[in-house]
Amino acid sequence: MFADIQEFTASVDPLWQWLAVMGAGAIPFVESYGAGPIGIFVGVTPIVAILAAIIGNIASMTIVVLATSGARDKLKNADKPQSPRRQRFTRAFDKWGVPGVSLLGQWILPSQITSSIMVGIGASKQKVIVWQIISIILWGAAFGGLAWAAVAALRG
């Protein structure tokens, strides 16, 4: 999948490659930490690639949070038993809270899924959005910076 996204991004007119990177950043499991490096490796200016990836990831995560929050409000069903997977997530959420799950959850699940689960179990959508934005920026900048350094080392 990453190779296909990289190939597509490289095939787009350079003037519009930032838009392809932004779209890639909106894809779960690619997100800001994958899309930024893809853009950098195909030749998009590193700052533009990182920012586009972050914006795409934030946009898709925010849409998912707002949709999940709206669905939760309409379908409140506190008596429904939780699956074992959801119980594990709830225990992690109780231990780490929104900040911890937002910052560390990227190792396991995409921000879109993590944020929708947090909102689904009752976390404040505003708090989830703020902490997910912080997490997306940190992860995107870190991986984008590593890709930028790798490309510079390969060229140098």
XYZ file of C-alpha atoms in Angstrom:
156
model
C 0.000 0.000 0.000
C 2.806 2.449 0.889
C 4.495 1.766 -2.457
C 1.238 2.470 -4.301
C 0.745 5.739 -2.431
C 4.356 6.739 -3.083
C 3.997 5.874 -6.777
C 0.769 7.876 -7.038
C 2.292 10.868 -5.248
C 5.314 10.790 -7.564
C 3.036 10.659 -10.617
C 1.092 13.801 -9.651
C 2.195 17.147 -11.052
C 4.736 18.609 -8.572
C 2.512 21.636 -8.074
C -0.197 19.339 -6.632
C 1.870 16.717 -4.819
C 1.146 18.359 -1.474
C -2.528 17.519 -2.040
C -1.671 13.849 -2.627
C 0.373 13.875 0.595
C -2.557 15.443 2.441
C -4.856 12.719 1.121
C -2.375 10.044 2.175
C -2.253 11.565 5.661
C -6.004 11.038 5.946
C -5.664 7.269 5.411
C -5.624 5.151 8.585
C -2.298 3.341 9.130
C -0.559 5.807 6.770
C -1.394 9.002 8.670
C 0.991 11.895 9.255
C 3.911 9.682 10.232
C 3.750 7.750 6.951
C 2.519 10.371 4.505
C 5.151 12.988 5.386
C 8.055 10.640 4.639
C 6.350 9.439 1.447
C 6.120 13.032 0.259
C 9.715 13.769 1.233
C 11.007 10.657 -0.533
C 9.254 11.629 -3.796
C 10.642 15.155 -3.685
C 8.018 17.332 -2.016
C 9.655 20.095 0.024
C 10.005 18.558 3.518
C 8.158 21.292 5.432
C 5.292 21.193 2.912
C 5.144 17.376 3.018
C 5.091 17.268 6.821
C 2.462 20.010 7.124
C 0.258 18.486 4.407
C 0.428 15.055 6.053
C -0.429 16.526 9.459
C -3.365 18.527 8.059
C -4.765 15.481 6.234
C -4.492 13.325 9.360
C -6.062 15.977 11.602
C -8.951 16.498 9.163
C -9.835 12.809 8.938
C -9.467 12.240 12.692
C -11.686 15.243 13.465
C -14.396 14.022 11.084
C -14.315 10.571 12.715
C -14.504 12.046 16.241
C -17.442 14.271 15.375
C -19.277 11.411 13.667
C -18.605 9.040 16.554
C -19.718 11.617 19.096
C -22.948 12.193 17.195
C -23.601 8.466 16.915
C -22.812 7.926 20.614
C -25.277 10.630 21.605
C -28.009 8.982 19.530
C -27.250 5.385 20.500
C -26.451 5.600 24.205
C -26.552 1.988 25.310
C -24.857 1.662 28.703
C -26.318 -1.793 29.387
C -24.585 -3.443 26.428
C -21.703 -5.697 27.588
C -18.227 -4.793 26.342
C -16.202 -7.113 24.153
C -12.863 -8.356 25.578
C -11.011 -6.053 23.184
C -12.991 -3.042 24.295
C -12.459 -4.007 27.947
C -8.674 -3.998 27.368
C -8.908 -0.589 25.704
C -11.041 0.740 28.561
C -8.468 -0.467 31.122
C -5.683 1.278 29.165
C -7.843 4.372 28.902
C -8.519 4.346 32.651
C -4.785 3.986 33.330
C -3.407 6.516 30.820
C -6.329 8.873 30.126
C -6.897 10.807 26.907
C -3.345 12.267 26.783
C -1.608 8.918 27.265
C -3.811 6.974 24.870
C -3.526 9.747 22.269
C 0.263 9.928 22.468
C 0.986 6.207 22.868
C -1.952 4.739 20.961
C -0.308 5.506 17.609
C 1.999 2.520 18.191
C -1.005 0.193 18.010
C -3.914 1.787 16.152
C -4.476 4.711 13.802
C -5.574 7.986 15.347
C -8.986 7.683 13.701
C -9.720 4.384 15.439
C -8.180 5.324 18.782
C -10.044 8.623 18.910
C -13.388 7.090 17.937
C -13.038 4.435 20.649
C -12.185 7.061 23.270
C -15.217 9.143 22.325
C -17.327 5.990 22.144
C -16.508 5.094 25.753
C -17.389 8.576 26.931
C -14.304 10.807 26.639
C -14.882 14.466 25.830
C -14.706 14.987 22.074
C -12.955 18.346 22.572
C -10.283 16.799 24.795
C -9.790 13.903 22.366
C -9.452 16.261 19.400
C -6.926 18.495 21.198
C -4.752 15.581 22.377
C -4.984 13.787 19.042
C -3.856 16.974 17.266
C -0.877 17.202 19.622
C -0.076 13.542 18.986
C -0.464 13.824 15.206
C 1.832 16.855 15.107
C 4.474 15.164 17.267
C 4.422 11.867 15.358
C 4.285 13.601 11.960
C 7.134 15.966 12.804
C 9.269 13.172 14.270
C 8.909 10.783 11.339
C 9.047 13.627 8.816
C 12.249 14.871 10.424
C 13.757 11.382 10.277
C 12.827 11.066 6.599
C 14.221 14.521 5.878
C 17.502 13.560 7.575
C 17.610 10.235 5.691
C 17.096 11.916 2.323
C 19.737 14.526 3.148
C 22.189 11.784 4.160
C 21.523 9.817 0.980
C 22.035 12.902 -1.182
C 25.035 14.175 0.783
